[in-house]
PDB file of N, CA and C in Angstrom:
ATOM      1  N   MET Y   1      -2.755  -8.277 -18.065  1.00 44.00           N
ATOM      2  CA  MET Y   1      -1.366  -8.260 -17.678  1.00 44.00           C
ATOM      3  C   MET Y   1      -1.027  -9.435 -16.761  1.00 44.00           C
ATOM      4  N   ALA Y   2      -1.919  -9.765 -15.862  1.00 47.00           N
ATOM      5  CA  ALA Y   2      -1.658 -10.873 -14.945  1.00 47.00           C
ATOM      6  C   ALA Y   2      -1.546 -12.186 -15.713  1.00 47.00           C
ATOM      7  N   ARG Y   3      -2.405 -12.389 -16.674  1.00 52.00           N
ATOM      8  CA  ARG Y   3      -2.355 -13.605 -17.472  1.00 52.00           C
ATOM      9  C   ARG Y   3      -1.035 -13.688 -18.237  1.00 52.00           C
ATOM     10  N   GLU Y   4      -0.616 -12.564 -18.791  1.00 51.00           N
ATOM     11  CA  GLU Y   4       0.650 -12.514 -19.521  1.00 51.00           C
ATOM     12  C   GLU Y   4       1.820 -12.795 -18.596  1.00 51.00           C
ATOM     13  N   GLY Y   5       1.720 -12.333 -17.353  1.00 47.00           N
ATOM     14  CA  GLY Y   5       2.792 -12.553 -16.387  1.00 47.00           C
ATOM     15  C   GLY Y   5       3.067 -14.023 -16.151  1.00 47.00           C
ATOM     16  N   LYS Y   6       2.029 -14.837 -16.100  1.00 52.00           N
ATOM     17  CA  LYS Y   6       2.212 -16.272 -15.893  1.00 52.00           C
ATOM     18  C   LYS Y   6       2.947 -16.909 -17.059  1.00 52.00           C
ATOM     19  N   LEU Y   7       2.819 -16.333 -18.230  1.00 55.00           N
ATOM     20  CA  LEU Y   7       3.482 -16.881 -19.414  1.00 55.00           C
ATOM     21  C   LEU Y   7       4.938 -16.426 -19.515  1.00 55.00           C
ATOM     22  N   ASN Y   8       5.311 -15.451 -18.720  1.00 58.00           N
ATOM     23  CA  ASN Y   8       6.664 -14.910 -18.742  1.00 58.00           C
ATOM     24  C   ASN Y   8       7.647 -15.971 -18.235  1.00 58.00           C
ATOM     25  N   ARG Y   9       8.764 -16.116 -18.926  1.00 67.00           N
ATOM     26  CA  ARG Y   9       9.783 -17.110 -18.531  1.00 67.00           C
ATOM     27  C   ARG Y   9      10.304 -16.851 -17.124  1.00 67.00           C
ATOM     28  N   GLU Y  10      10.262 -15.626 -16.685  1.00 70.00           N
ATOM     29  CA  GLU Y  10      10.765 -15.231 -15.378  1.00 70.00           C
ATOM     30  C   GLU Y  10       9.835 -15.628 -14.225  1.00 70.00           C
ATOM     31  N   TYR Y  11       8.600 -15.977 -14.536  1.00 67.00           N
ATOM     32  CA  TYR Y  11       7.570 -16.170 -13.518  1.00 67.00           C
ATOM     33  C   TYR Y  11       8.004 -17.105 -12.390  1.00 67.00           C
ATOM     34  N   GLU Y  12       8.561 -18.254 -12.715  1.00 72.00           N
ATOM     35  CA  GLU Y  12       8.915 -19.244 -11.693  1.00 72.00           C
ATOM     36  C   GLU Y  12      10.009 -18.753 -10.747  1.00 72.00           C
ATOM     37  N   GLU Y  13      10.924 -17.906 -11.251  1.00 74.00           N
ATOM     38  CA  GLU Y  13      12.043 -17.467 -10.428  1.00 74.00           C
ATOM     39  C   GLU Y  13      11.829 -16.108  -9.764  1.00 74.00           C
ATOM     40  N   ASN Y  14      10.769 -15.410 -10.099  1.00 71.00           N
ATOM     41  CA  ASN Y  14      10.604 -14.040  -9.624  1.00 71.00           C
ATOM     42  C   ASN Y  14       9.402 -13.931  -8.684  1.00 71.00           C
ATOM     43  N   PRO Y  15       9.650 -13.930  -7.365  1.00 68.00           N
ATOM     44  CA  PRO Y  15       8.540 -13.833  -6.413  1.00 68.00           C
ATOM     45  C   PRO Y  15       7.723 -12.553  -6.577  1.00 68.00           C
ATOM     46  N   GLY Y  16       8.380 -11.447  -6.963  1.00 66.00           N
ATOM     47  CA  GLY Y  16       7.652 -10.199  -7.170  1.00 66.00           C
ATOM     48  C   GLY Y  16       6.629 -10.325  -8.279  1.00 66.00           C
ATOM     49  N   LEU Y  17       7.009 -10.971  -9.371  1.00 72.00           N
ATOM     50  CA  LEU Y  17       6.081 -11.184 -10.484  1.00 72.00           C
ATOM     51  C   LEU Y  17       4.941 -12.101 -10.055  1.00 72.00           C
ATOM     52  N   GLN Y  18       5.247 -13.106  -9.273  1.00 75.00           N
ATOM     53  CA  GLN Y  18       4.198 -14.008  -8.783  1.00 75.00           C
ATOM     54  C   GLN Y  18       3.170 -13.251  -7.942  1.00 75.00           C
ATOM     55  N   VAL Y  19       3.665 -12.336  -7.103  1.00 71.00           N
ATOM     56  CA  VAL Y  19       2.776 -11.532  -6.259  1.00 71.00           C
ATOM     57  C   VAL Y  19       1.874 -10.659  -7.128  1.00 71.00           C
ATOM     58  N   LEU Y  20       2.438 -10.018  -8.127  1.00 71.00           N
ATOM     59  CA  LEU Y  20       1.631  -9.161  -8.999  1.00 71.00           C
ATOM     60  C   LEU Y  20       0.567  -9.958  -9.734  1.00 71.00           C
ATOM     61  N   VAL Y  21       0.942 -11.109 -10.239  1.00 76.00           N
ATOM     62  CA  VAL Y  21      -0.019 -11.953 -10.963  1.00 76.00           C
ATOM     63  C   VAL Y  21      -1.149 -12.376 -10.035  1.00 76.00           C
ATOM     64  N   ARG Y  22      -0.815 -12.646  -8.773  1.00 78.00           N
ATOM     65  CA  ARG Y  22      -1.832 -13.062  -7.803  1.00 78.00           C
ATOM     66  C   ARG Y  22      -2.747 -11.906  -7.406  1.00 78.00           C
ATOM     67  N   ASP Y  23      -2.158 -10.693  -7.217  1.00 77.00           N
ATOM     68  CA  ASP Y  23      -2.903  -9.591  -6.625  1.00 77.00           C
ATOM     69  C   ASP Y  23      -3.637  -8.699  -7.621  1.00 77.00           C
ATOM     70  N   TRP Y  24      -2.965  -8.278  -8.663  1.00 78.00           N
ATOM     71  CA  TRP Y  24      -3.497  -7.225  -9.531  1.00 78.00           C
ATOM     72  C   TRP Y  24      -4.900  -7.471 -10.094  1.00 78.00           C
ATOM     73  N   PRO Y  25      -5.253  -8.678 -10.437  1.00 85.00           N
ATOM     74  CA  PRO Y  25      -6.617  -8.845 -10.971  1.00 85.00           C
ATOM     75  C   PRO Y  25      -7.719  -8.488  -9.971  1.00 85.00           C
ATOM     76  N   HIS Y  26      -7.372  -8.461  -8.677  1.00 89.00           N
ATOM     77  CA  HIS Y  26      -8.380  -8.232  -7.634  1.00 89.00           C
ATOM     78  C   HIS Y  26      -8.268  -6.857  -6.979  1.00 89.00           C
ATOM     79  N   TRP Y  27      -7.284  -6.067  -7.375  1.00 92.00           N
ATOM     80  CA  TRP Y  27      -7.039  -4.782  -6.726  1.00 92.00           C
ATOM     81  C   TRP Y  27      -7.430  -3.623  -7.615  1.00 92.00           C
ATOM     82  N   LEU Y  28      -8.102  -2.667  -7.017  1.00 94.00           N
ATOM     83  CA  LEU Y  28      -8.523  -1.456  -7.722  1.00 94.00           C
ATOM     84  C   LEU Y  28      -7.832  -0.248  -7.088  1.00 94.00           C
ATOM     85  N   PRO Y  29      -6.795   0.313  -7.753  1.00 94.00           N
ATOM     86  CA  PRO Y  29      -6.125   1.491  -7.195  1.00 94.00           C
ATOM     87  C   PRO Y  29      -7.081   2.682  -7.153  1.00 94.00           C
ATOM     88  N   PHE Y  30      -7.090   3.399  -6.034  1.00 96.00           N
ATOM     89  CA  PHE Y  30      -7.947   4.586  -5.954  1.00 96.00           C
ATOM     90  C   PHE Y  30      -7.197   5.799  -5.403  1.00 96.00           C
ATOM     91  N   VAL Y  31      -6.027   5.586  -4.812  1.00 95.00           N
ATOM     92  CA  VAL Y  31      -5.135   6.679  -4.418  1.00 95.00           C
ATOM     93  C   VAL Y  31      -3.750   6.302  -4.920  1.00 95.00           C
ATOM     94  N   THR Y  32      -3.176   7.146  -5.767  1.00 93.00           N
ATOM     95  CA  THR Y  32      -1.824   6.878  -6.252  1.00 93.00           C
ATOM     96  C   THR Y  32      -0.889   7.966  -5.752  1.00 93.00           C
ATOM     97  N   PHE Y  33       0.340   7.565  -5.500  1.00 91.00           N
ATOM     98  CA  PHE Y  33       1.353   8.474  -4.982  1.00 91.00           C
ATOM     99  C   PHE Y  33       2.377   8.776  -6.067  1.00 91.00           C
ATOM    100  N   LEU Y  34       3.102   9.862  -5.912  1.00 90.00           N
ATOM    101  CA  LEU Y  34       4.056  10.306  -6.927  1.00 90.00           C
ATOM    102  C   LEU Y  34       5.139   9.278  -7.220  1.00 90.00           C
ATOM    103  N   ASN Y  35       5.478   8.440  -6.258  1.00 85.00           N
ATOM    104  CA  ASN Y  35       6.533   7.449  -6.490  1.00 85.00           C
ATOM    105  C   ASN Y  35       6.025   6.186  -7.179  1.00 85.00           C
ATOM    106  N   GLY Y  36       4.729   6.118  -7.458  1.00 86.00           N
ATOM    107  CA  GLY Y  36       4.168   4.956  -8.143  1.00 86.00           C
ATOM    108  C   GLY Y  36       3.432   3.991  -7.240  1.00 86.00           C
ATOM    109  N   ASP Y  37       3.535   4.157  -5.931  1.00 89.00           N
ATOM    110  CA  ASP Y  37       2.795   3.311  -5.002  1.00 89.00           C
ATOM    111  C   ASP Y  37       1.314   3.700  -5.047  1.00 89.00           C
ATOM    112  N   ALA Y  38       0.463   2.861  -4.452  1.00 92.00           N
ATOM    113  CA  ALA Y  38      -0.967   3.161  -4.460  1.00 92.00           C
ATOM    114  C   ALA Y  38      -1.666   2.472  -3.297  1.00 92.00           C
ATOM    115  N   PHE Y  39      -2.780   3.057  -2.873  1.00 95.00           N
ATOM    116  CA  PHE Y  39      -3.739   2.369  -2.020  1.00 95.00           C
ATOM    117  C   PHE Y  39      -4.775   1.761  -2.955  1.00 95.00           C
ATOM    118  N   CYS Y  40      -5.105   0.507  -2.708  1.00 95.00           N
ATOM    119  CA  CYS Y  40      -6.053  -0.203  -3.572  1.00 95.00           C
ATOM    120  C   CYS Y  40      -7.156  -0.835  -2.725  1.00 95.00           C
ATOM    121  N   ILE Y  41      -8.304  -0.963  -3.317  1.00 97.00           N
ATOM    122  CA  ILE Y  41      -9.366  -1.752  -2.698  1.00 97.00           C
ATOM    123  C   ILE Y  41      -9.186  -3.179  -3.192  1.00 97.00           C
ATOM    124  N   ASP Y  42      -9.086  -4.103  -2.249  1.00 95.00           N
ATOM    125  CA  ASP Y  42      -9.029  -5.521  -2.597  1.00 95.00           C
ATOM    126  C   ASP Y  42     -10.471  -5.960  -2.818  1.00 95.00           C
ATOM    127  N   MET Y  43     -10.805  -6.222  -4.052  1.00 95.00           N
ATOM    128  CA  MET Y  43     -12.188  -6.523  -4.406  1.00 95.00           C
ATOM    129  C   MET Y  43     -12.679  -7.847  -3.810  1.00 95.00           C
ATOM    130  N   LYS Y  44     -11.775  -8.656  -3.282  1.00 93.00           N
ATOM    131  CA  LYS Y  44     -12.181  -9.917  -2.661  1.00 93.00           C
ATOM    132  C   LYS Y  44     -12.823  -9.698  -1.298  1.00 93.00           C
ATOM    133  N   ASN Y  45     -12.352  -8.651  -0.564  1.00 95.00           N
ATOM    134  CA  ASN Y  45     -12.872  -8.466   0.791  1.00 95.00           C
ATOM    135  C   ASN Y  45     -13.112  -6.996   1.170  1.00 95.00           C
ATOM    136  N   GLN Y  46     -12.930  -6.081   0.218  1.00 96.00           N
ATOM    137  CA  GLN Y  46     -13.149  -4.640   0.394  1.00 96.00           C
ATOM    138  C   GLN Y  46     -12.139  -3.961   1.316  1.00 96.00           C
ATOM    139  N   SER Y  47     -11.072  -4.672   1.708  1.00 95.00           N
ATOM    140  CA  SER Y  47     -10.053  -4.021   2.518  1.00 95.00           C
ATOM    141  C   SER Y  47      -9.195  -3.119   1.628  1.00 95.00           C
ATOM    142  N   VAL Y  48      -8.442  -2.229   2.273  1.00 96.00           N
ATOM    143  CA  VAL Y  48      -7.533  -1.339   1.548  1.00 96.00           C
ATOM    144  C   VAL Y  48      -6.126  -1.892   1.743  1.00 96.00           C
ATOM    145  N   VAL Y  49      -5.434  -2.123   0.626  1.00 93.00           N
ATOM    146  CA  VAL Y  49      -4.095  -2.696   0.661  1.00 93.00           C
ATOM    147  C   VAL Y  49      -3.108  -1.770  -0.034  1.00 93.00           C
ATOM    148  N   PHE Y  50      -1.844  -1.999   0.238  1.00 89.00           N
ATOM    149  CA  PHE Y  50      -0.774  -1.174  -0.304  1.00 89.00           C
ATOM    150  C   PHE Y  50      -0.164  -1.853  -1.518  1.00 89.00           C
ATOM    151  N   LEU Y  51      -0.159  -1.151  -2.645  1.00 87.00           N
ATOM    152  CA  LEU Y  51       0.510  -1.625  -3.850  1.00 87.00           C
ATOM    153  C   LEU Y  51       1.855  -0.909  -3.927  1.00 87.00           C
ATOM    154  N   GLU Y  52       2.915  -1.682  -3.853  1.00 83.00           N
ATOM    155  CA  GLU Y  52       4.252  -1.107  -3.887  1.00 83.00           C
ATOM    156  C   GLU Y  52       4.794  -1.163  -5.308  1.00 83.00           C
ATOM    157  N   HIS Y  53       5.183  -0.016  -5.823  1.00 78.00           N
ATOM    158  CA  HIS Y  53       5.573   0.082  -7.235  1.00 78.00           C
ATOM    159  C   HIS Y  53       6.806  -0.741  -7.573  1.00 78.00           C
ATOM    160  N   ASP Y  54       7.686  -0.969  -6.629  1.00 75.00           N
ATOM    161  CA  ASP Y  54       8.922  -1.680  -6.940  1.00 75.00           C
ATOM    162  C   ASP Y  54       8.950  -3.083  -6.339  1.00 75.00           C
ATOM    163  N   VAL Y  55       7.806  -3.720  -6.271  1.00 70.00           N
ATOM    164  CA  VAL Y  55       7.709  -5.048  -5.671  1.00 70.00           C
ATOM    165  C   VAL Y  55       8.577  -6.062  -6.423  1.00 70.00           C
ATOM    166  N   MET Y  56       8.826  -5.849  -7.687  1.00 66.00           N
ATOM    167  CA  MET Y  56       9.624  -6.803  -8.452  1.00 66.00           C
ATOM    168  C   MET Y  56      11.118  -6.580  -8.278  1.00 66.00           C
ATOM    169  N   ASP Y  57      11.511  -5.540  -7.541  1.00 69.00           N
ATOM    170  CA  ASP Y  57      12.932  -5.254  -7.348  1.00 69.00           C
ATOM    171  C   ASP Y  57      13.532  -6.035  -6.181  1.00 69.00           C
ATOM    172  N   GLY Y  58      12.745  -6.838  -5.527  1.00 62.00           N
ATOM    173  CA  GLY Y  58      13.237  -7.603  -4.389  1.00 62.00           C
ATOM    174  C   GLY Y  58      12.849  -6.958  -3.081  1.00 62.00           C
ATOM    175  N   GLY Y  59      12.953  -7.714  -2.012  1.00 59.00           N
ATOM    176  CA  GLY Y  59      12.509  -7.233  -0.721  1.00 59.00           C
ATOM    177  C   GLY Y  59      13.552  -6.432  -0.005  1.00 59.00           C
ATOM    178  N   PRO Y  60      13.317  -6.044   1.218  1.00 56.00           N
ATOM    179  CA  PRO Y  60      12.024  -6.222   1.874  1.00 56.00           C
ATOM    180  C   PRO Y  60      11.003  -5.226   1.337  1.00 56.00           C
ATOM    181  N   TYR Y  61       9.781  -5.620   1.320  1.00 72.00           N
ATOM    182  CA  TYR Y  61       8.734  -4.744   0.813  1.00 72.00           C
ATOM    183  C   TYR Y  61       7.451  -4.939   1.617  1.00 72.00           C
ATOM    184  N   ILE Y  62       6.530  -3.995   1.446  1.00 80.00           N
ATOM    185  CA  ILE Y  62       5.260  -4.077   2.186  1.00 80.00           C
ATOM    186  C   ILE Y  62       4.083  -4.230   1.237  1.00 80.00           C
ATOM    187  N   HIS Y  63       4.363  -4.595  -0.013  1.00 79.00           N
ATOM    188  CA  HIS Y  63       3.301  -4.813  -0.986  1.00 79.00           C
ATOM    189  C   HIS Y  63       2.277  -5.788  -0.397  1.00 79.00           C
ATOM    190  N   GLY Y  64       1.021  -5.421  -0.473  1.00 83.00           N
ATOM    191  CA  GLY Y  64      -0.040  -6.278   0.036  1.00 83.00           C
ATOM    192  C   GLY Y  64      -0.415  -6.041   1.480  1.00 83.00           C
ATOM    193  N   THR Y  65       0.318  -5.173   2.171  1.00 86.00           N
ATOM    194  CA  THR Y  65      -0.012  -4.875   3.562  1.00 86.00           C
ATOM    195  C   THR Y  65      -1.392  -4.246   3.637  1.00 86.00           C
ATOM    196  N   LYS Y  66      -2.203  -4.749   4.555  1.00 90.00           N
ATOM    197  CA  LYS Y  66      -3.530  -4.161   4.743  1.00 90.00           C
ATOM    198  C   LYS Y  66      -3.367  -2.830   5.444  1.00 90.00           C
ATOM    199  N   VAL Y  67      -3.828  -1.766   4.811  1.00 91.00           N
ATOM    200  CA  VAL Y  67      -3.726  -0.419   5.355  1.00 91.00           C
ATOM    201  C   VAL Y  67      -4.947  -0.100   6.206  1.00 91.00           C
ATOM    202  N   ALA Y  68      -6.095  -0.677   5.860  1.00 93.00           N
ATOM    203  CA  ALA Y  68      -7.337  -0.459   6.615  1.00 93.00           C
ATOM    204  C   ALA Y  68      -8.327  -1.569   6.275  1.00 93.00           C
ATOM    205  N   ASP Y  69      -9.268  -1.785   7.178  1.00 94.00           N
ATOM    206  CA  ASP Y  69     -10.287  -2.813   6.944  1.00 94.00           C
ATOM    207  C   ASP Y  69     -11.201  -2.471   5.779  1.00 94.00           C
ATOM    208  N   ASP Y  70     -11.429  -1.168   5.568  1.00 96.00           N
ATOM    209  CA  ASP Y  70     -12.263  -0.721   4.462  1.00 96.00           C
ATOM    210  C   ASP Y  70     -11.946   0.744   4.162  1.00 96.00           C
ATOM    211  N   ILE Y  71     -12.545   1.279   3.154  1.00 96.00           N
ATOM    212  CA  ILE Y  71     -12.228   2.644   2.717  1.00 96.00           C
ATOM    213  C   ILE Y  71     -12.621   3.680   3.776  1.00 96.00           C
ATOM    214  N   ASP Y  72     -13.723   3.466   4.481  1.00 96.00           N
ATOM    215  CA  ASP Y  72     -14.130   4.405   5.534  1.00 96.00           C
ATOM    216  C   ASP Y  72     -13.087   4.474   6.648  1.00 96.00           C
ATOM    217  N   LYS Y  73     -12.594   3.311   7.069  1.00 94.00           N
ATOM    218  CA  LYS Y  73     -11.581   3.289   8.139  1.00 94.00           C
ATOM    219  C   LYS Y  73     -10.270   3.914   7.662  1.00 94.00           C
ATOM    220  N   LEU Y  74      -9.932   3.735   6.387  1.00 94.00           N
ATOM    221  CA  LEU Y  74      -8.739   4.387   5.861  1.00 94.00           C
ATOM    222  C   LEU Y  74      -8.862   5.892   6.011  1.00 94.00           C
ATOM    223  N   PHE Y  75      -9.969   6.448   5.542  1.00 95.00           N
ATOM    224  CA  PHE Y  75     -10.119   7.897   5.598  1.00 95.00           C
ATOM    225  C   PHE Y  75     -10.239   8.411   7.029  1.00 95.00           C
ATOM    226  N   GLU Y  76     -10.847   7.632   7.933  1.00 93.00           N
ATOM    227  CA  GLU Y  76     -10.912   8.036   9.342  1.00 93.00           C
ATOM    228  C   GLU Y  76      -9.514   8.221   9.921  1.00 93.00           C
ATOM    229  N   LYS Y  77      -8.626   7.269   9.634  1.00 90.00           N
ATOM    230  CA  LYS Y  77      -7.260   7.369  10.164  1.00 90.00           C
ATOM    231  C   LYS Y  77      -6.421   8.372   9.379  1.00 90.00           C
ATOM    232  N   TRP Y  78      -6.465   8.282   8.078  1.00 91.00           N
ATOM    233  CA  TRP Y  78      -5.587   9.097   7.239  1.00 91.00           C
ATOM    234  C   TRP Y  78      -5.871  10.588   7.400  1.00 91.00           C
ATOM    235  N   MET Y  79      -7.137  10.951   7.623  1.00 90.00           N
ATOM    236  CA  MET Y  79      -7.462  12.372   7.787  1.00 90.00           C
ATOM    237  C   MET Y  79      -6.851  12.932   9.074  1.00 90.00           C
ATOM    238  N   GLN Y  80      -6.599  12.075  10.062  1.00 86.00           N
ATOM    239  CA  GLN Y  80      -5.992  12.536  11.312  1.00 86.00           C
ATOM    240  C   GLN Y  80      -4.545  12.981  11.112  1.00 86.00           C
ATOM    241  N   ILE Y  81      -3.955  12.578   9.997  1.00 85.00           N
ATOM    242  CA  ILE Y  81      -2.590  13.012   9.678  1.00 85.00           C
ATOM    243  C   ILE Y  81      -2.584  13.825   8.388  1.00 85.00           C
ATOM    244  N   ALA Y  82      -3.728  14.491   8.128  1.00 82.00           N
ATOM    245  CA  ALA Y  82      -3.871  15.443   7.024  1.00 82.00           C
ATOM    246  C   ALA Y  82      -3.579  14.826   5.656  1.00 82.00           C
ATOM    247  N   PHE Y  83      -3.920  13.553   5.489  1.00 89.00           N
ATOM    248  CA  PHE Y  83      -3.760  12.859   4.213  1.00 89.00           C
ATOM    249  C   PHE Y  83      -2.341  12.969   3.664  1.00 89.00           C
ATOM    250  N   VAL Y  84      -1.375  12.914   4.565  1.00 84.00           N
ATOM    251  CA  VAL Y  84       0.021  13.056   4.180  1.00 84.00           C
ATOM    252  C   VAL Y  84       0.437  11.919   3.237  1.00 84.00           C
ATOM    253  N   ASP Y  85       1.308  12.238   2.296  1.00 85.00           N
ATOM    254  CA  ASP Y  85       1.909  11.257   1.393  1.00 85.00           C
ATOM    255  C   ASP Y  85       3.264  10.893   1.991  1.00 85.00           C
ATOM    256  N   VAL Y  86       3.357   9.711   2.533  1.00 82.00           N
ATOM    257  CA  VAL Y  86       4.587   9.256   3.171  1.00 82.00           C
ATOM    258  C   VAL Y  86       5.424   8.526   2.122  1.00 82.00           C
ATOM    259  N   TYR Y  87       6.676   8.920   1.995  1.00 80.00           N
ATOM    260  CA  TYR Y  87       7.521   8.298   0.974  1.00 80.00           C
ATOM    261  C   TYR Y  87       7.734   6.815   1.249  1.00 80.00           C
ATOM    262  N   ASP Y  88       7.971   6.466   2.499  1.00 81.00           N
ATOM    263  CA  ASP Y  88       8.228   5.072   2.855  1.00 81.00           C
ATOM    264  C   ASP Y  88       7.181   4.607   3.853  1.00 81.00           C
ATOM    265  N   TRP Y  89       6.091   4.063   3.356  1.00 84.00           N
ATOM    266  CA  TRP Y  89       4.987   3.641   4.223  1.00 84.00           C
ATOM    267  C   TRP Y  89       5.378   2.505   5.156  1.00 84.00           C
ATOM    268  N   SER Y  90       6.464   1.777   4.856  1.00 82.00           N
ATOM    269  CA  SER Y  90       6.849   0.658   5.718  1.00 82.00           C
ATOM    270  C   SER Y  90       7.127   1.118   7.148  1.00 82.00           C
ATOM    271  N   LYS Y  91       7.498   2.380   7.316  1.00 83.00           N
ATOM    272  CA  LYS Y  91       7.782   2.916   8.651  1.00 83.00           C
ATOM    273  C   LYS Y  91       6.516   3.375   9.375  1.00 83.00           C
ATOM    274  N   PHE Y  92       5.403   3.442   8.669  1.00 86.00           N
ATOM    275  CA  PHE Y  92       4.202   4.057   9.234  1.00 86.00           C
ATOM    276  C   PHE Y  92       2.967   3.151   9.239  1.00 86.00           C
ATOM    277  N   VAL Y  93       3.151   1.880   8.882  1.00 86.00           N
ATOM    278  CA  VAL Y  93       2.047   0.926   8.971  1.00 86.00           C
ATOM    279  C   VAL Y  93       2.502  -0.275   9.796  1.00 86.00           C
ATOM    280  N   ASN Y  94       1.537  -0.929  10.396  1.00 84.00           N
ATOM    281  CA  ASN Y  94       1.799  -2.176  11.107  1.00 84.00           C
ATOM    282  C   ASN Y  94       0.660  -3.133  10.785  1.00 84.00           C
ATOM    283  N   GLU Y  95       0.551  -4.218  11.511  1.00 80.00           N
ATOM    284  CA  GLU Y  95      -0.493  -5.210  11.211  1.00 80.00           C
ATOM    285  C   GLU Y  95      -1.904  -4.642  11.364  1.00 80.00           C
ATOM    286  N   GLU Y  96      -2.042  -3.505  12.024  1.00 82.00           N
ATOM    287  CA  GLU Y  96      -3.338  -2.853  12.201  1.00 82.00           C
ATOM    288  C   GLU Y  96      -3.638  -1.850  11.082  1.00 82.00           C
ATOM    289  N   GLY Y  97      -2.663  -1.602  10.214  1.00 86.00           N
ATOM    290  CA  GLY Y  97      -2.816  -0.599   9.155  1.00 86.00           C
ATOM    291  C   GLY Y  97      -1.991   0.633   9.473  1.00 86.00           C
ATOM    292  N   ILE Y  98      -2.507   1.818   9.146  1.00 88.00           N
ATOM    293  CA  ILE Y  98      -1.786   3.062   9.432  1.00 88.00           C
ATOM    294  C   ILE Y  98      -1.607   3.171  10.938  1.00 88.00           C
ATOM    295  N   ASN Y  99      -0.356   3.365  11.352  1.00 88.00           N
ATOM    296  CA  ASN Y  99      -0.011   3.402  12.764  1.00 88.00           C
ATOM    297  C   ASN Y  99       0.068   4.859  13.235  1.00 88.00           C
ATOM    298  N   LEU Y 100      -1.010   5.361  13.772  1.00 86.00           N
ATOM    299  CA  LEU Y 100      -1.053   6.757  14.222  1.00 86.00           C
ATOM    300  C   LEU Y 100      -0.128   7.020  15.412  1.00 86.00           C
ATOM    301  N   ALA Y 101       0.314   5.969  16.096  1.00 87.00           N
ATOM    302  CA  ALA Y 101       1.223   6.139  17.235  1.00 87.00           C
ATOM    303  C   ALA Y 101       2.677   6.292  16.786  1.00 87.00           C
ATOM    304  N   GLU Y 102       2.945   6.141  15.510  1.00 85.00           N
ATOM    305  CA  GLU Y 102       4.307   6.296  14.987  1.00 85.00           C
ATOM    306  C   GLU Y 102       4.805   7.703  15.299  1.00 85.00           C
ATOM    307  N   PRO Y 103       5.987   7.822  15.918  1.00 86.00           N
ATOM    308  CA  PRO Y 103       6.513   9.145  16.297  1.00 86.00           C
ATOM    309  C   PRO Y 103       6.633  10.124  15.117  1.00 86.00           C
ATOM    310  N   GLY Y 104       6.900   9.624  13.947  1.00 81.00           N
ATOM    311  CA  GLY Y 104       7.000  10.516  12.788  1.00 81.00           C
ATOM    312  C   GLY Y 104       5.707  11.266  12.528  1.00 81.00           C
ATOM    313  N   PHE Y 105       4.581  10.647  12.802  1.00 81.00           N
ATOM    314  CA  PHE Y 105       3.300  11.332  12.638  1.00 81.00           C
ATOM    315  C   PHE Y 105       3.130  12.415  13.688  1.00 81.00           C
ATOM    316  N   SER Y 106       3.603  12.166  14.904  1.00 78.00           N
ATOM    317  CA  SER Y 106       3.507  13.179  15.957  1.00 78.00           C
ATOM    318  C   SER Y 106       4.273  14.429  15.562  1.00 78.00           C
ATOM    319  N   LEU Y 107       5.461  14.239  15.018  1.00 78.00           N
ATOM    320  CA  LEU Y 107       6.261  15.393  14.562  1.00 78.00           C
ATOM    321  C   LEU Y 107       5.530  16.158  13.473  1.00 78.00           C
ATOM    322  N   LEU Y 108       4.939  15.436  12.547  1.00 75.00           N
ATOM    323  CA  LEU Y 108       4.202  16.076  11.463  1.00 75.00           C
ATOM    324  C   LEU Y 108       3.010  16.853  12.000  1.00 75.00           C
ATOM    325  N   LEU Y 109       2.261  16.247  12.901  1.00 74.00           N
ATOM    326  CA  LEU Y 109       1.083  16.932  13.454  1.00 74.00           C
ATOM    327  C   LEU Y 109       1.476  18.155  14.256  1.00 74.00           C
ATOM    328  N   ASP Y 110       2.601  18.088  14.971  1.00 77.00           N
ATOM    329  CA  ASP Y 110       3.083  19.253  15.700  1.00 77.00           C
ATOM    330  C   ASP Y 110       3.376  20.410  14.740  1.00 77.00           C
ATOM    331  N   LYS Y 111       3.929  20.103  13.590  1.00 74.00           N
ATOM    332  CA  LYS Y 111       4.215  21.150  12.599  1.00 74.00           C
ATOM    333  C   LYS Y 111       2.909  21.777  12.100  1.00 74.00           C
ATOM    334  N   PHE Y 112       1.891  20.932  11.869  1.00 71.00           N
ATOM    335  CA  PHE Y 112       0.590  21.454  11.440  1.00 71.00           C
ATOM    336  C   PHE Y 112      -0.014  22.367  12.493  1.00 71.00           C
ATOM    337  N   ARG Y 113       0.194  22.014  13.737  1.00 73.00           N
ATOM    338  CA  ARG Y 113      -0.386  22.797  14.845  1.00 73.00           C
ATOM    339  C   ARG Y 113       0.462  24.015  15.199  1.00 73.00           C
ATOM    340  N   GLY Y 114       1.662  24.106  14.615  1.00 73.00           N
ATOM    341  CA  GLY Y 114       2.541  25.225  14.906  1.00 73.00           C
ATOM    342  C   GLY Y 114       3.282  25.097  16.208  1.00 73.00           C
ATOM    343  N   VAL Y 115       3.433  23.870  16.682  1.00 66.00           N
ATOM    344  CA  VAL Y 115       4.124  23.620  17.966  1.00 66.00           C
ATOM    345  C   VAL Y 115       5.619  23.606  17.737  1.00 66.00           C
TER     346      VAL Y 115
END
C-alpha cells in the first residue's frame, strides 16, 4: 500500500498520504480501537506510536505521537488507567507519552474507586 501511495497523483499535495507512505511500512498495529485508531510498534526503534485513522483528513492530528518508549512501558502506564479506550487521545498524551497527570484520568480513576 505504501508503494502504491507514492504513485498516487495526490501524493505531492496530500501531507496525510505522505505520512502514511513514510510510516506504515515500519509500523505493526497491536492494539486497535473502535474508531479505527491503533497503537503500533515502530519496528525501527521498538517504540509505541499512535496511528490515527483520519490522518488524511487534515490536521491537527497526533498521528505518529510516541505513546511509550516500548511495549512494557505502555502497559505499565496504561494499566494504571484500566486500559481505557480514550476517544480523543490528543487530550491524554504529551511528549512523554500517556499523560497520567491529565485531570480526565483522575476523574476516571475516581469512578473506578467509587469516589
